[in-house]
Structures are given as C-alpha cells and as structure tokens.
Coordinates of C-alpha atoms and ligand atoms in Angstrom, one line a residue:
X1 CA -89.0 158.4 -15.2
X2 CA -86.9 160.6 -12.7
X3 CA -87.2 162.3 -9.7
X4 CA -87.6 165.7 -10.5
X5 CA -87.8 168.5 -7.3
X6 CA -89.6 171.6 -8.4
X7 CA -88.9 174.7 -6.2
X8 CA -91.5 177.1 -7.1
X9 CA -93.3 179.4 -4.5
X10 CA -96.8 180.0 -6.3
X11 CA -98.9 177.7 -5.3
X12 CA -101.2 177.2 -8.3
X13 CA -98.1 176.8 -10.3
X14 CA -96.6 174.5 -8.2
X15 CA -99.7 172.0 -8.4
X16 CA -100.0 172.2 -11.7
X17 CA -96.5 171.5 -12.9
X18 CA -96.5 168.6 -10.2
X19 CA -99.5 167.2 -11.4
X20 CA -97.9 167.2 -14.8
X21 CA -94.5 165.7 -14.4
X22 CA -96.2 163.1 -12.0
X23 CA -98.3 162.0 -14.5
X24 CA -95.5 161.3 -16.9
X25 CA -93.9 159.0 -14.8
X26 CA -92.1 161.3 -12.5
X27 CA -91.8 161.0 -9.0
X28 CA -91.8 165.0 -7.6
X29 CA -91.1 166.9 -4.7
X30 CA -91.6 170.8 -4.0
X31 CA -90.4 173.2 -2.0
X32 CA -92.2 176.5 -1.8
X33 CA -89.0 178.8 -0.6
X34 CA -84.9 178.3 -1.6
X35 CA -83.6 177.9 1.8
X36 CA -85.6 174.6 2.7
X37 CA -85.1 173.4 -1.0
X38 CA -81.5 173.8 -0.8
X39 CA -81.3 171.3 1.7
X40 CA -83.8 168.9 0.3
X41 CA -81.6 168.8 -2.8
X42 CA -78.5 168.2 -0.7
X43 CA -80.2 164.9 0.9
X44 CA -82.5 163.8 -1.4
X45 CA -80.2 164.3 -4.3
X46 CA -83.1 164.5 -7.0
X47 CA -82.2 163.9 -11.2
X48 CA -83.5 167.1 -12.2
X49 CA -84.2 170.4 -10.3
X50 CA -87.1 172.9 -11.7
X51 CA -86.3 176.3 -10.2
X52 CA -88.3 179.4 -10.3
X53 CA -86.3 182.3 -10.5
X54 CA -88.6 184.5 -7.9
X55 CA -88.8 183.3 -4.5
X56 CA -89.7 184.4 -1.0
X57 CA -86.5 184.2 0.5
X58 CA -83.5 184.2 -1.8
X59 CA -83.4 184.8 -4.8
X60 CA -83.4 181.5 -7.7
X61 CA -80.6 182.7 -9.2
X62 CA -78.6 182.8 -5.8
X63 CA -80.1 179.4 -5.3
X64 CA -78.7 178.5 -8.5
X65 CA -74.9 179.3 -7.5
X66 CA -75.6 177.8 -4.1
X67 CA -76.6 174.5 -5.7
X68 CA -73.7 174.2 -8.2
X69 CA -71.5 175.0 -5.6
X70 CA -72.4 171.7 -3.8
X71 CA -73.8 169.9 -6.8
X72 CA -74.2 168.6 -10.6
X73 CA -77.6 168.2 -10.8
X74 CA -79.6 169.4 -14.2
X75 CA -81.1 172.5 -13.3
X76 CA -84.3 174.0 -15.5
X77 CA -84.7 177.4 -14.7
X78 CA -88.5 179.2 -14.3
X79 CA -88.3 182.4 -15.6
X80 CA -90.8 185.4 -16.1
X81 CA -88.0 187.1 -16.9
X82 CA -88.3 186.8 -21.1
X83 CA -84.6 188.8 -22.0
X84 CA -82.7 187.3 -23.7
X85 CA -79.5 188.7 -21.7
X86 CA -80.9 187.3 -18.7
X87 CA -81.4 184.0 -19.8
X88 CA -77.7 183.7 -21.5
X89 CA -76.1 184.7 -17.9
X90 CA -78.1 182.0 -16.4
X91 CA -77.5 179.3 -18.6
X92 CA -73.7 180.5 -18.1
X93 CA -73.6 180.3 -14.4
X94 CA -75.1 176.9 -14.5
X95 CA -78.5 176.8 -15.2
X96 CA -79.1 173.1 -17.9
X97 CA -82.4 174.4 -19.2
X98 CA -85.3 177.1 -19.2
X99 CA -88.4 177.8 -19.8
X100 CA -90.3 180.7 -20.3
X101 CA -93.7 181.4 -17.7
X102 CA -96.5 180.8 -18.0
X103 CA -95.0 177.9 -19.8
X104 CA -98.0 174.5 -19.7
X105 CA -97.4 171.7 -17.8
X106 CA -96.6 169.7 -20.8
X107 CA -94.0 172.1 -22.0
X108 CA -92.2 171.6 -18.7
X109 CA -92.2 167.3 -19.0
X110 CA -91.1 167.5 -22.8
X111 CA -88.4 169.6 -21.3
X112 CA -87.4 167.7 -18.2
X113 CA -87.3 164.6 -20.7
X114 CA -85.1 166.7 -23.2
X115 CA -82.5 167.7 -19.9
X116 CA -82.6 163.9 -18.6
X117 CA -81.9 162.4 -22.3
X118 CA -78.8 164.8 -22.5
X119 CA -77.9 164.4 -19.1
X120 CA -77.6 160.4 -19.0
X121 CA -76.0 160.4 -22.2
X122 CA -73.4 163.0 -20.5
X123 CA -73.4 161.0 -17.3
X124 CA -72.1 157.6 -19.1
X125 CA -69.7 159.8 -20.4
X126 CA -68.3 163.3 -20.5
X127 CA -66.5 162.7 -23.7
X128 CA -67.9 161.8 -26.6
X129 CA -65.0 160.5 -29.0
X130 CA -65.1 159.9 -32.7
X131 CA -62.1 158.9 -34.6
X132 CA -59.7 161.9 -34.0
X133 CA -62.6 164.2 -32.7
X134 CA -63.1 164.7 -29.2
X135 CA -66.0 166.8 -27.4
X136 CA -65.6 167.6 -23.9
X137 CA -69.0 167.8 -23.0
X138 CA -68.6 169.0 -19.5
X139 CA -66.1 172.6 -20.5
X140 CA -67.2 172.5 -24.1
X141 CA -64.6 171.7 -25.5
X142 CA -63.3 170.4 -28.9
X143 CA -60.6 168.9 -30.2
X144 CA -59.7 167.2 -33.9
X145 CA -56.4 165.0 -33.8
X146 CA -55.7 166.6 -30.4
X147 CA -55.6 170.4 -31.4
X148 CA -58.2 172.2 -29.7
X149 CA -60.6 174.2 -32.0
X150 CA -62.7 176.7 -30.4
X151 CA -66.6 176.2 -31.0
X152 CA -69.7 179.1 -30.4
X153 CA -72.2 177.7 -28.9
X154 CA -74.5 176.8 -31.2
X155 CA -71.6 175.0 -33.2
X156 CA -70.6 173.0 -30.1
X157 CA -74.7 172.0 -29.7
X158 CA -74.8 171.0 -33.4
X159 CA -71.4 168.8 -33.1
X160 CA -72.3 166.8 -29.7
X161 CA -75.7 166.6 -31.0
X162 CA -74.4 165.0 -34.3
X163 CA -71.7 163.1 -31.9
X164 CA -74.1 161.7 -30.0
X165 CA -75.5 160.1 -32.5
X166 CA -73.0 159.1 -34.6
X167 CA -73.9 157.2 -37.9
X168 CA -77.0 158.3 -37.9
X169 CA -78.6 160.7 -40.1
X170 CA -80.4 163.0 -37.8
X171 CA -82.8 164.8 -40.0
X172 CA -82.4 168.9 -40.4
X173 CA -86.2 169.1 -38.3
X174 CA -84.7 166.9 -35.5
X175 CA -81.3 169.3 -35.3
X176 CA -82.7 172.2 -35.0
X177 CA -85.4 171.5 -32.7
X178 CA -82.9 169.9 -30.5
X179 CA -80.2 173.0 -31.0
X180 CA -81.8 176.2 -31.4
X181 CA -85.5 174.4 -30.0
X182 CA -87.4 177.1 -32.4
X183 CA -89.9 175.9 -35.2
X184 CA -88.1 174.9 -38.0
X185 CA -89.8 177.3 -40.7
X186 CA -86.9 177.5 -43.1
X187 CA -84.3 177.2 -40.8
X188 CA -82.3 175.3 -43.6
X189 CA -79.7 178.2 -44.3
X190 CA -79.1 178.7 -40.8
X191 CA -77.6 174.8 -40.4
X192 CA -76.3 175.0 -43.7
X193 CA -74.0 178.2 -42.1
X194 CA -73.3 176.3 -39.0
X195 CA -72.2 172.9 -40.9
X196 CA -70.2 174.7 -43.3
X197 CA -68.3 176.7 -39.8
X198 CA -67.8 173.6 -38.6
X199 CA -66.2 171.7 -41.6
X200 CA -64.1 175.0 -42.3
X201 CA -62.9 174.3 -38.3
X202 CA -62.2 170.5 -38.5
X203 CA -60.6 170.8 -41.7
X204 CA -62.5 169.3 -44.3
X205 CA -65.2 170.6 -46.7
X206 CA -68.4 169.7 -48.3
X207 CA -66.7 168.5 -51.2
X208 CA -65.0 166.6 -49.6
X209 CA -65.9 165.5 -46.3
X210 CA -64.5 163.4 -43.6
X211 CA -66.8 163.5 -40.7
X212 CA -69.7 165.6 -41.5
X213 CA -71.8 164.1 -44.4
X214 CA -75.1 165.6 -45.7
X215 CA -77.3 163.5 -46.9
X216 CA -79.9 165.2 -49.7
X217 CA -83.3 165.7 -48.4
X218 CA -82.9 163.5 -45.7
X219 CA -80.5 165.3 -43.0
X220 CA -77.1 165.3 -41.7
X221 CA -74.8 162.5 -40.4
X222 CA -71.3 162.4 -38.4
X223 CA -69.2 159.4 -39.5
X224 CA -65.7 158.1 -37.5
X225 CA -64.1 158.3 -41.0
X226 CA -61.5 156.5 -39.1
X227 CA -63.2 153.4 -38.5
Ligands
CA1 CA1 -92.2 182.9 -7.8

C-alpha cells in the first residue's frame, strides 16, 4: 500500500486507473493539469507519481524535469507515445517506469507495485554491497574490489537484480520478467549473453565462478564468495 498521485487529464482514464490502484490498497490522488499537480506533489509528497505524458497545460515530460528538479519520487510515465527512442530519453531524464496506453488498470497496480518494491529496497539503501562488489544504485554504478567496471543497462538491471537478492537462486522466468519485463519465450540465450558479459567484466568465468553461479534448470544465483 502507497500513496500513489496520478496526473492524467482524460477523465475516463483517470477514474479508471484510480479505481484500480484504490482497490489494491492504494490511497490516490489526481490532478487533471501539470501546473496544479506540480504543487500537490511538492506538499503532499506522494510514494509514487503516475504521469501522462499529454496534458492541457505543460507538457508531462516538462513536468517530469520540473519534478526531479525538486524531487526523488518514482515516477511511471503514461505514454501513447509507443517509440522506443522516446521512451529511452524519458527513462534517462528521470522517468522510474512506463507504460504503454491504453494500458488496463491492472497493468498499472502490478507496475506501481514493481516501482515501490525497487524503490524501498533502494530507499534502505543506495548501495547494495557484496563481498568486493559494489552497485551504486542511484548513478549506476559498479565496482569489483574498488575498480569501477562500466555496465549497459541491461547488465546493471541483471546484477542489482541478482544483488538484491543475494543467495538466492532467482529463477531465469523471474529475471527476465523483472529485467527486460517481456514474455519469456526462449529468452534463455539472451541471459546466458548477459551472464556471460558480466562474468567476463568481474573477472571470473562459468568455469569457474566466484559470484555468479548458475544453477541447472533451476536459475541463477549471486553469492558473497567472500563470506
Ligand atoms: Ca492526456
């Protein structure tokens, strides 16, 4: 449960996605325009802000810069805009989170719940550390035995994720979804390349590994191989 403020000018759409997120839990306000919102975000200070990209007044994406300039809150973007140039800019000027319209109400709680479950794990603490690996998550960064290594995106997503969850094994279904958020449908080749990156960047390899450990048929699983 979270208070979640959705800015979002369409009516219909605004109702519906309230109606949604309330009913998981949520407590929700709306705004219709990005000036009044603004504000409300400022003194109301909300857990996670749903933003539509097209609005009356000022455009979501100026709305977007205005609110990171005053603020940290996870921000899920509303777009109709399906490019995926567009999208990458977005998430790049400080946008958490997106989804695609018309996206279902449901589709918008699994992915507040997704933003919140990152975000509190972040808020405890912007580093996740294990053994001699540090992730920044905050700039993205990485480093093993304190030389930085540089990451793409997809590899730093795979590591935190991994991280986060250290000593688990988080099962190849679970990684993906939570990494690339595409159905899995033989995706195995793609996180065997990204796993195999990533060992070739902290130094070890799948013959011998230190902190990345696949498990057969089961998933993959970060160790402190220093503990
Ligand atoms: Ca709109």
């Amino acid at each position: 449960m979270a208070s979640v403020f959705l800015v979002e000018d369409d009516h219909h759409i605004r109702e519906l996605a309230a109606r949604a997120l309330a009913d998981a839990g949520h407590v929700v306000r709306t705004e219709g325009a990005a000036m009044p919102a603004l504000q409300a975000i400022i003194d109301s200070a909300p857990d996670v802000v749903v933003l539509d990209l097209g609005l009356p007044d000022v455009d979501g994406s100026d709305l977007l810069r205005m609110i990171r300039a005053v603020s940290d809150v996870p921000v899920i973007i509303a777009t109709a805009r399906d490019e995926e140039s567009e999208i990458v800019r977005l998430l790049d000027s400080g946008a958490d989170e997106y989804v695609v319209k018309p996206y279902s109400g449901l589709e918008l709680e699994a992915r507040v719940r997704a933003l919140l479950r990152r975000s509190q794990s972040a808020g405890q603490t912007r580093n996740l550390v294990v053994g001699g690996l540090v992730i920044d998550l905050r700039s993205r960064r990485v480093s093993i035995d304190g030389v930085d290594i540089t990451c793409n995106r997809k590899e730093f997503d795979v590591l935190a994720y991994l991280a986060a969850n250290v000593g688990t094994v988080v099962p190849r279904e679970e990684l993906f979804a939570q990494v690339w958020r595409e159905p899995y449908g033989g995706a195995d080749k793609t996180i065997d390349v990204h796993i195999s990156w990533l060992r070739r960047k902290l130094g070890e390899t799948a013959a011998a590994p230190r902190y990345i450990h696949t498990v057969r048929g089961v998933g993959i699983q970060l160790i402190d191989p220093t503990a």
